[in-house]
């Protein structure tokens, strides 16, 4: 059966008109009658015991309607890792202790935002300041202060992987090297600061509009922290201005909005500032990665030993997943017969890190890909050739973890080599100019049920009507990437109707079917897409019978859906309009609406993901040896994301990934001194601007993954990883400076050149 | 349209006389009472409920709040509302000539994928409109410089640059056609 033309089409987001006219509504755009404004009081100390909180002056301020502290709450620890209760270590408002600068201590709501903020300043908190630690090494040192009583020594989590006889394999290696890499903490820097608006609903229920990637997770954890049945809590995701992993947990302002809405009987809204986001918000993990690799003299990888220290900050957040995934990505891309990984997740008194685009891959691949480039140099093998010799291929497994059923890595490497003129450019040295390469791989949704959901990983409902239209209801969350359009493309392809005839309702926990775990891990297209296929096929079964009856069809016939028609596949003239077919089916069902639920849960798909993407990137740079400034001149990317459903959206993900990877490589770092972020403005925390973006050429390596809807795999995250190691290699090629630390600032380049 | 001044119990510890301003926004005249320190962004969003103007940083770094005042682009989060009195303010809601049409820039952003989450888009379009008002046929470098005050975290900018280029060419062609 041929693929319908809408699969792979360049379709602008269906909600684009609302976005370009300013009509699209984000959480902070909303205002409800009687609405109060919230503000949060945060800890000024990195580590302290709370001895006393006096809120009386704040309460007495005219216009203040409510003040809450940890003592007003149920004091239940919560977190996304419901599967392992011990990992849940966070409170909606601090209980007894604060563990980082910015830890939330109290909240106020008032008639206006200025009054709420002023009231926060009137809350008196008496702290007993405790010794604090700000690096993983300090935190693990003997005698370090304990940050969480349950984890003396501050080692929160450990993850080990070992297979293939690593020690023995290293003895056979003709070439071994060991390197240590350091990567900093960086911000998601989504443009929309977090915002949450809650309103009381009848019967003690509550509705929360929030800028989130995971309405279901917020619903469940909000119910837990409020002590309400889940069904009393309705979470609605309006338009979301980007997330990149930073909006996938229940956060204090969401709780406080709902809690105080219930206490005051009035809507309450919290909106963070940019300084809140940069100074205290979730961030990508800083890591120290020690990597040892052993190869034969002709560059065949025999063994790898990866030891990683992850800086948790004051709470675990999504750290258990990070600790697992770094180990997983450390073993990807190449056939590594013997592999050992030790990941240690360490509490510090820095602001907590959590999920961010690529989750574990940017760090693991900066280390792994930089190291492979160093290996290539020393063995005298071209870095792309070295990769091709070791590249994973379709059918390869990472032992005990996952199988890559499709893999376009080798093709991607060959494509960027040929398209970039790699061979010639590497051979012909030009002063100050260099060219580098790196690869990447990523998951298409996670398999591991850390949230311990009792529902399907994703669900949807499809309804069809006698006017020829359909309605798709899904909890899947479009946070800007365009999944609301992609899922409708899949439904339009299956039902054979015009995409504009599909109404969509998404991200409302009271209306859309339970459940969907949210937008993270590049899971939406594959998982929610499969649920749409499931529901659509059930609808088609309901409709096919109409044709069999109408035309008295032989049992062997098949019914096709295309062009807003339903027809006998072998005899296309025998058929009817889609709407007429629904009408007839409806009559036959004596009025029972045509509706179907679709589900997807990855079962028997290993431990990581149902499908891996692959990619390779070649980057050309020019380095100014006097100033140390690196200019990226051209990016060439080849990417195996399976069958792209929406080419424009896939390109958008790719170019956005390059932007984020470029910042990670050259300019972004939350400079944190004793737990305090010193560059909490966009002027000082530099994400690339339009002038910084290099020209970019991209090539799709199309594979048809058996698990993906129409063969699709992930496109949103994999490509955030290769940019930094490819730039690092290009800088070395240009001026002979290797950096094992990010970002590669002009200062680091000049230090490498011996000029500082 | 009614601000917080009319809400019951909204006493201030420091009472400051509000000033009644006459503002012209997208051709509509409004009368609003504002405190002297109230930003134009705040008035647009909270009082006039024109929420297409976004606040991404509130300190003039991100450009999401860009509007035109007398045809010049400003960061409305740093621009005091009182300064806008007697001037023409254009927001994203007023970029298109009529409610049922789109400005060529808006069409181009849609067609070329110049947006994803949409949060920076209004400001990006207003900066683009200002750019084309003084440089009708910008080259790529001029477009990038013209947008350098507007941050986007989703698109990587290249599709935005393509969008502005396409709109400029279309506007130039239309101009040529009518001349």
PDB file of N, CA and C in Angstrom, chain A residues 629-705:
ATOM      1  N   UNK A 629      37.908  34.105  19.007  1.00  0.00           N
ATOM      2  CA  UNK A 629      36.500  33.986  18.613  1.00  0.00           C
ATOM      3  C   UNK A 629      36.354  32.919  17.524  1.00  0.00           C
ATOM      4  N   UNK A 630      35.387  32.039  17.729  1.00  0.00           N
ATOM      5  CA  UNK A 630      35.105  30.968  16.774  1.00  0.00           C
ATOM      6  C   UNK A 630      33.869  31.346  15.962  1.00  0.00           C
ATOM      7  N   UNK A 631      34.005  31.387  14.642  1.00  0.00           N
ATOM      8  CA  UNK A 631      32.834  31.626  13.790  1.00  0.00           C
ATOM      9  C   UNK A 631      32.484  30.330  13.083  1.00  0.00           C
ATOM     10  N   UNK A 632      31.244  29.919  13.225  1.00  0.00           N
ATOM     11  CA  UNK A 632      30.806  28.712  12.534  1.00  0.00           C
ATOM     12  C   UNK A 632      30.347  29.120  11.146  1.00  0.00           C
ATOM     13  N   UNK A 633      30.962  28.530  10.136  1.00  0.00           N
ATOM     14  CA  UNK A 633      30.706  28.996   8.769  1.00  0.00           C
ATOM     15  C   UNK A 633      29.691  28.157   8.014  1.00  0.00           C
ATOM     16  N   UNK A 634      29.641  26.876   8.336  1.00  0.00           N
ATOM     17  CA  UNK A 634      28.693  26.018   7.599  1.00  0.00           C
ATOM     18  C   UNK A 634      28.449  24.753   8.407  1.00  0.00           C
ATOM     19  N   UNK A 635      27.195  24.340   8.403  1.00  0.00           N
ATOM     20  CA  UNK A 635      26.820  23.090   9.075  1.00  0.00           C
ATOM     21  C   UNK A 635      26.202  22.166   8.028  1.00  0.00           C
ATOM     22  N   UNK A 636      26.651  20.922   8.009  1.00  0.00           N
ATOM     23  CA  UNK A 636      26.068  19.915   7.115  1.00  0.00           C
ATOM     24  C   UNK A 636      25.525  18.801   8.006  1.00  0.00           C
ATOM     25  N   UNK A 637      24.274  18.483   7.846  1.00  0.00           N
ATOM     26  CA  UNK A 637      23.671  17.488   8.730  1.00  0.00           C
ATOM     27  C   UNK A 637      22.946  16.432   7.916  1.00  0.00           C
ATOM     28  N   UNK A 638      23.176  15.195   8.244  1.00  0.00           N
ATOM     29  CA  UNK A 638      22.378  14.115   7.660  1.00  0.00           C
ATOM     30  C   UNK A 638      21.725  13.379   8.819  1.00  0.00           C
ATOM     31  N   UNK A 639      20.463  13.051   8.644  1.00  0.00           N
ATOM     32  CA  UNK A 639      19.667  12.629   9.781  1.00  0.00           C
ATOM     33  C   UNK A 639      18.721  11.506   9.384  1.00  0.00           C
ATOM     34  N   UNK A 640      18.786  10.442  10.132  1.00  0.00           N
ATOM     35  CA  UNK A 640      17.848   9.335   9.945  1.00  0.00           C
ATOM     36  C   UNK A 640      16.773   9.445  11.013  1.00  0.00           C
ATOM     37  N   UNK A 641      15.673  10.104  10.637  1.00  0.00           N
ATOM     38  CA  UNK A 641      14.550  10.171  11.574  1.00  0.00           C
ATOM     39  C   UNK A 641      13.420   9.280  11.068  1.00  0.00           C
ATOM     40  N   UNK A 642      13.799   8.212  10.366  1.00  0.00           N
ATOM     41  CA  UNK A 642      12.791   7.343   9.794  1.00  0.00           C
ATOM     42  C   UNK A 642      12.131   8.035   8.623  1.00  0.00           C
ATOM     43  N   UNK A 643      10.813   7.902   8.513  1.00  0.00           N
ATOM     44  CA  UNK A 643      10.060   8.602   7.480  1.00  0.00           C
ATOM     45  C   UNK A 643       9.533   9.892   8.100  1.00  0.00           C
ATOM     46  N   UNK A 644       9.988  11.052   7.634  1.00  0.00           N
ATOM     47  CA  UNK A 644       9.460  12.291   8.218  1.00  0.00           C
ATOM     48  C   UNK A 644       7.961  12.417   7.903  1.00  0.00           C
ATOM     49  N   UNK A 645       7.168  12.739   8.899  1.00  0.00           N
ATOM     50  CA  UNK A 645       5.729  12.933   8.660  1.00  0.00           C
ATOM     51  C   UNK A 645       5.504  14.331   8.098  1.00  0.00           C
ATOM     52  N   UNK A 646       6.193  15.321   8.695  1.00  0.00           N
ATOM     53  CA  UNK A 646       6.051  16.695   8.231  1.00  0.00           C
ATOM     54  C   UNK A 646       7.446  17.259   8.010  1.00  0.00           C
ATOM     55  N   UNK A 647       7.831  17.384   6.762  1.00  0.00           N
ATOM     56  CA  UNK A 647       9.198  17.770   6.436  1.00  0.00           C
ATOM     57  C   UNK A 647       9.556  19.132   7.022  1.00  0.00           C
ATOM     58  N   UNK A 648       8.610  20.050   6.975  1.00  0.00           N
ATOM     59  CA  UNK A 648       8.893  21.389   7.503  1.00  0.00           C
ATOM     60  C   UNK A 648       9.146  21.333   9.015  1.00  0.00           C
ATOM     61  N   UNK A 649       8.360  20.538   9.707  1.00  0.00           N
ATOM     62  CA  UNK A 649       8.523  20.434  11.157  1.00  0.00           C
ATOM     63  C   UNK A 649       9.834  19.736  11.505  1.00  0.00           C
ATOM     64  N   UNK A 650      10.202  18.729  10.718  1.00  0.00           N
ATOM     65  CA  UNK A 650      11.470  18.031  10.980  1.00  0.00           C
ATOM     66  C   UNK A 650      12.641  18.982  10.769  1.00  0.00           C
ATOM     67  N   UNK A 651      12.587  19.757   9.685  1.00  0.00           N
ATOM     68  CA  UNK A 651      13.646  20.759   9.463  1.00  0.00           C
ATOM     69  C   UNK A 651      13.691  21.748  10.611  1.00  0.00           C
ATOM     70  N   UNK A 652      12.522  22.134  11.078  1.00  0.00           N
ATOM     71  CA  UNK A 652      12.457  23.088  12.186  1.00  0.00           C
ATOM     72  C   UNK A 652      13.109  22.531  13.434  1.00  0.00           C
ATOM     73  N   UNK A 653      12.890  21.253  13.698  1.00  0.00           N
ATOM     74  CA  UNK A 653      13.524  20.627  14.855  1.00  0.00           C
ATOM     75  C   UNK A 653      15.033  20.589  14.669  1.00  0.00           C
ATOM     76  N   UNK A 654      15.439  20.263  13.465  1.00  0.00           N
ATOM     77  CA  UNK A 654      16.864  20.155  13.178  1.00  0.00           C
ATOM     78  C   UNK A 654      17.560  21.503  13.351  1.00  0.00           C
ATOM     79  N   UNK A 655      16.966  22.552  12.790  1.00  0.00           N
ATOM     80  CA  UNK A 655      17.612  23.868  12.867  1.00  0.00           C
ATOM     81  C   UNK A 655      17.580  24.393  14.296  1.00  0.00           C
ATOM     82  N   UNK A 656      16.511  24.108  15.002  1.00  0.00           N
ATOM     83  CA  UNK A 656      16.450  24.512  16.403  1.00  0.00           C
ATOM     84  C   UNK A 656      17.485  23.774  17.238  1.00  0.00           C
ATOM     85  N   UNK A 657      17.729  22.523  16.888  1.00  0.00           N
ATOM     86  CA  UNK A 657      18.738  21.747  17.608  1.00  0.00           C
ATOM     87  C   UNK A 657      20.124  22.323  17.364  1.00  0.00           C
ATOM     88  N   UNK A 658      20.387  22.725  16.135  1.00  0.00           N
ATOM     89  CA  UNK A 658      21.694  23.312  15.833  1.00  0.00           C
ATOM     90  C   UNK A 658      21.889  24.577  16.665  1.00  0.00           C
ATOM     91  N   UNK A 659      20.822  25.371  16.753  1.00  0.00           N
ATOM     92  CA  UNK A 659      20.887  26.601  17.570  1.00  0.00           C
ATOM     93  C   UNK A 659      21.282  26.257  19.008  1.00  0.00           C
ATOM     94  N   UNK A 660      20.604  25.272  19.563  1.00  0.00           N
ATOM     95  CA  UNK A 660      20.865  24.939  20.962  1.00  0.00           C
ATOM     96  C   UNK A 660      22.247  24.298  21.125  1.00  0.00           C
ATOM     97  N   UNK A 661      22.628  23.488  20.144  1.00  0.00           N
ATOM     98  CA  UNK A 661      23.946  22.867  20.185  1.00  0.00           C
ATOM     99  C   UNK A 661      25.059  23.887  20.030  1.00  0.00           C
ATOM    100  N   UNK A 662      24.796  24.899  19.226  1.00  0.00           N
ATOM    101  CA  UNK A 662      25.780  25.969  19.011  1.00  0.00           C
ATOM    102  C   UNK A 662      26.000  26.747  20.308  1.00  0.00           C
ATOM    103  N   UNK A 663      24.928  27.057  20.995  1.00  0.00           N
ATOM    104  CA  UNK A 663      25.058  27.746  22.275  1.00  0.00           C
ATOM    105  C   UNK A 663      25.811  26.890  23.285  1.00  0.00           C
ATOM    106  N   UNK A 664      25.483  25.601  23.298  1.00  0.00           N
ATOM    107  CA  UNK A 664      26.150  24.666  24.218  1.00  0.00           C
ATOM    108  C   UNK A 664      27.653  24.620  23.918  1.00  0.00           C
ATOM    109  N   UNK A 665      27.973  24.674  22.641  1.00  0.00           N
ATOM    110  CA  UNK A 665      29.376  24.575  22.238  1.00  0.00           C
ATOM    111  C   UNK A 665      30.169  25.834  22.593  1.00  0.00           C
ATOM    112  N   UNK A 666      29.590  26.984  22.340  1.00  0.00           N
ATOM    113  CA  UNK A 666      30.418  28.192  22.335  1.00  0.00           C
ATOM    114  C   UNK A 666      30.087  29.247  23.382  1.00  0.00           C
ATOM    115  N   UNK A 667      28.836  29.326  23.817  1.00  0.00           N
ATOM    116  CA  UNK A 667      28.529  30.514  24.630  1.00  0.00           C
ATOM    117  C   UNK A 667      27.722  30.267  25.896  1.00  0.00           C
ATOM    118  N   UNK A 668      27.008  29.176  26.001  1.00  0.00           N
ATOM    119  CA  UNK A 668      26.058  29.075  27.105  1.00  0.00           C
ATOM    120  C   UNK A 668      26.650  28.382  28.319  1.00  0.00           C
ATOM    121  N   UNK A 669      26.440  29.014  29.466  1.00  0.00           N
ATOM    122  CA  UNK A 669      26.811  28.415  30.736  1.00  0.00           C
ATOM    123  C   UNK A 669      26.170  29.253  31.834  1.00  0.00           C
ATOM    124  N   UNK A 670      25.460  28.598  32.725  1.00  0.00           N
ATOM    125  CA  UNK A 670      24.944  29.312  33.887  1.00  0.00           C
ATOM    126  C   UNK A 670      26.100  29.398  34.884  1.00  0.00           C
ATOM    127  N   UNK A 671      26.683  30.561  34.963  1.00  0.00           N
ATOM    128  CA  UNK A 671      27.858  30.731  35.833  1.00  0.00           C
ATOM    129  C   UNK A 671      27.364  30.794  37.266  1.00  0.00           C
ATOM    130  N   UNK A 672      27.726  29.769  38.027  1.00  0.00           N
ATOM    131  CA  UNK A 672      27.146  29.588  39.347  1.00  0.00           C
ATOM    132  C   UNK A 672      28.263  29.635  40.383  1.00  0.00           C
ATOM    133  N   UNK A 673      28.214  30.608  41.249  1.00  0.00           N
ATOM    134  CA  UNK A 673      29.231  30.756  42.280  1.00  0.00           C
ATOM    135  C   UNK A 673      28.559  30.522  43.626  1.00  0.00           C
ATOM    136  N   UNK A 674      29.015  29.521  44.338  1.00  0.00           N
ATOM    137  CA  UNK A 674      28.419  29.145  45.611  1.00  0.00           C
ATOM    138  C   UNK A 674      26.895  29.052  45.505  1.00  0.00           C
ATOM    139  N   UNK A 675      26.445  28.397  44.441  1.00  0.00           N
ATOM    140  CA  UNK A 675      25.014  28.146  44.280  1.00  0.00           C
ATOM    141  C   UNK A 675      24.217  29.307  43.744  1.00  0.00           C
ATOM    142  N   UNK A 676      24.885  30.445  43.509  1.00  0.00           N
ATOM    143  CA  UNK A 676      24.172  31.623  42.986  1.00  0.00           C
ATOM    144  C   UNK A 676      24.526  31.825  41.528  1.00  0.00           C
ATOM    145  N   UNK A 677      23.507  31.899  40.695  1.00  0.00           N
ATOM    146  CA  UNK A 677      23.750  32.124  39.269  1.00  0.00           C
ATOM    147  C   UNK A 677      24.079  33.589  39.061  1.00  0.00           C
ATOM    148  N   UNK A 678      25.204  33.852  38.425  1.00  0.00           N
ATOM    149  CA  UNK A 678      25.676  35.223  38.269  1.00  0.00           C
ATOM    150  C   UNK A 678      25.278  35.849  36.936  1.00  0.00           C
ATOM    151  N   UNK A 679      24.682  35.055  36.065  1.00  0.00           N
ATOM    152  CA  UNK A 679      24.320  35.630  34.759  1.00  0.00           C
ATOM    153  C   UNK A 679      22.860  35.315  34.429  1.00  0.00           C
ATOM    154  N   UNK A 680      21.974  35.798  35.312  1.00  0.00           N
ATOM    155  CA  UNK A 680      20.557  35.459  35.178  1.00  0.00           C
ATOM    156  C   UNK A 680      19.781  36.459  34.321  1.00  0.00           C
ATOM    157  N   UNK A 681      20.403  36.947  33.258  1.00  0.00           N
ATOM    158  CA  UNK A 681      19.670  37.744  32.274  1.00  0.00           C
ATOM    159  C   UNK A 681      20.073  37.251  30.890  1.00  0.00           C
ATOM    160  N   UNK A 682      19.235  37.531  29.916  1.00  0.00           N
ATOM    161  CA  UNK A 682      19.562  37.121  28.549  1.00  0.00           C
ATOM    162  C   UNK A 682      20.725  37.934  27.969  1.00  0.00           C
ATOM    163  N   UNK A 683      21.058  39.048  28.641  1.00  0.00           N
ATOM    164  CA  UNK A 683      22.210  39.804  28.178  1.00  0.00           C
ATOM    165  C   UNK A 683      23.501  39.070  28.559  1.00  0.00           C
ATOM    166  N   UNK A 684      23.464  38.422  29.707  1.00  0.00           N
ATOM    167  CA  UNK A 684      24.671  37.763  30.224  1.00  0.00           C
ATOM    168  C   UNK A 684      24.691  36.268  29.951  1.00  0.00           C
ATOM    169  N   UNK A 685      23.505  35.673  29.828  1.00  0.00           N
ATOM    170  CA  UNK A 685      23.425  34.262  29.442  1.00  0.00           C
ATOM    171  C   UNK A 685      23.114  34.264  27.952  1.00  0.00           C
ATOM    172  N   UNK A 686      24.133  33.954  27.151  1.00  0.00           N
ATOM    173  CA  UNK A 686      24.028  34.255  25.729  1.00  0.00           C
ATOM    174  C   UNK A 686      23.566  33.063  24.904  1.00  0.00           C
ATOM    175  N   UNK A 687      22.274  33.084  24.524  1.00  0.00           N
ATOM    176  CA  UNK A 687      21.845  32.115  23.518  1.00  0.00           C
ATOM    177  C   UNK A 687      22.115  32.755  22.152  1.00  0.00           C
ATOM    178  N   UNK A 688      22.423  31.944  21.154  1.00  0.00           N
ATOM    179  CA  UNK A 688      22.743  32.537  19.852  1.00  0.00           C
ATOM    180  C   UNK A 688      21.594  33.392  19.312  1.00  0.00           C
ATOM    181  N   UNK A 689      21.957  34.512  18.703  1.00  0.00           N
ATOM    182  CA  UNK A 689      20.972  35.370  18.039  1.00  0.00           C
ATOM    183  C   UNK A 689      21.019  35.096  16.536  1.00  0.00           C
ATOM    184  N   UNK A 690      20.143  35.782  15.807  1.00  0.00           N
ATOM    185  CA  UNK A 690      20.018  35.513  14.364  1.00  0.00           C
ATOM    186  C   UNK A 690      21.364  35.649  13.644  1.00  0.00           C
ATOM    187  N   UNK A 691      22.152  36.622  14.073  1.00  0.00           N
ATOM    188  CA  UNK A 691      23.438  36.833  13.403  1.00  0.00           C
ATOM    189  C   UNK A 691      24.448  35.726  13.693  1.00  0.00           C
ATOM    190  N   UNK A 692      24.234  34.998  14.760  1.00  0.00           N
ATOM    191  CA  UNK A 692      25.187  33.936  15.135  1.00  0.00           C
ATOM    192  C   UNK A 692      24.947  32.630  14.387  1.00  0.00           C
ATOM    193  N   UNK A 693      23.780  32.503  13.771  1.00  0.00           N
ATOM    194  CA  UNK A 693      23.439  31.203  13.179  1.00  0.00           C
ATOM    195  C   UNK A 693      24.121  31.007  11.836  1.00  0.00           C
ATOM    196  N   UNK A 694      24.811  29.888  11.690  1.00  0.00           N
ATOM    197  CA  UNK A 694      25.496  29.618  10.425  1.00  0.00           C
ATOM    198  C   UNK A 694      24.521  29.117   9.368  1.00  0.00           C
ATOM    199  N   UNK A 695      24.930  29.194   8.114  1.00  0.00           N
ATOM    200  CA  UNK A 695      24.147  28.522   7.077  1.00  0.00           C
ATOM    201  C   UNK A 695      24.153  27.021   7.345  1.00  0.00           C
ATOM    202  N   UNK A 696      23.106  26.382   6.931  1.00  0.00           N
ATOM    203  CA  UNK A 696      22.946  24.981   7.297  1.00  0.00           C
ATOM    204  C   UNK A 696      22.329  24.217   6.141  1.00  0.00           C
ATOM    205  N   UNK A 697      22.928  23.087   5.814  1.00  0.00           N
ATOM    206  CA  UNK A 697      22.359  22.210   4.779  1.00  0.00           C
ATOM    207  C   UNK A 697      22.005  20.892   5.446  1.00  0.00           C
ATOM    208  N   UNK A 698      20.842  20.368   5.130  1.00  0.00           N
ATOM    209  CA  UNK A 698      20.463  19.125   5.791  1.00  0.00           C
ATOM    210  C   UNK A 698      19.929  18.102   4.793  1.00  0.00           C
ATOM    211  N   UNK A 699      20.135  16.860   5.157  1.00  0.00           N
ATOM    212  CA  UNK A 699      19.778  15.753   4.270  1.00  0.00           C
ATOM    213  C   UNK A 699      19.062  14.691   5.094  1.00  0.00           C
ATOM    214  N   UNK A 700      17.923  14.272   4.625  1.00  0.00           N
ATOM    215  CA  UNK A 700      17.215  13.200   5.329  1.00  0.00           C
ATOM    216  C   UNK A 700      17.685  11.841   4.808  1.00  0.00           C
ATOM    217  N   UNK A 701      18.063  10.966   5.731  1.00  0.00           N
ATOM    218  CA  UNK A 701      18.346   9.580   5.381  1.00  0.00           C
ATOM    219  C   UNK A 701      17.081   8.823   5.767  1.00  0.00           C
ATOM    220  N   UNK A 702      16.307   8.451   4.772  1.00  0.00           N
ATOM    221  CA  UNK A 702      15.004   7.871   5.091  1.00  0.00           C
ATOM    222  C   UNK A 702      15.131   6.373   5.329  1.00  0.00           C
ATOM    223  N   UNK A 703      14.765   5.953   6.535  1.00  0.00           N
ATOM    224  CA  UNK A 703      14.599   4.527   6.810  1.00  0.00           C
ATOM    225  C   UNK A 703      13.143   4.359   7.208  1.00  0.00           C
ATOM    226  N   UNK A 704      12.631   3.163   7.070  1.00  0.00           N
ATOM    227  CA  UNK A 704      11.211   2.949   7.411  1.00  0.00           C
ATOM    228  C   UNK A 704      11.166   2.062   8.648  1.00  0.00           C
ATOM    229  N   UNK A 705      11.017   2.666   9.785  1.00  0.00           N
ATOM    230  CA  UNK A 705      11.074   1.880  11.009  1.00  0.00           C
ATOM    231  C   UNK A 705       9.770   1.115  11.203  1.00  0.00           C
TER     232      UNK A 705
END
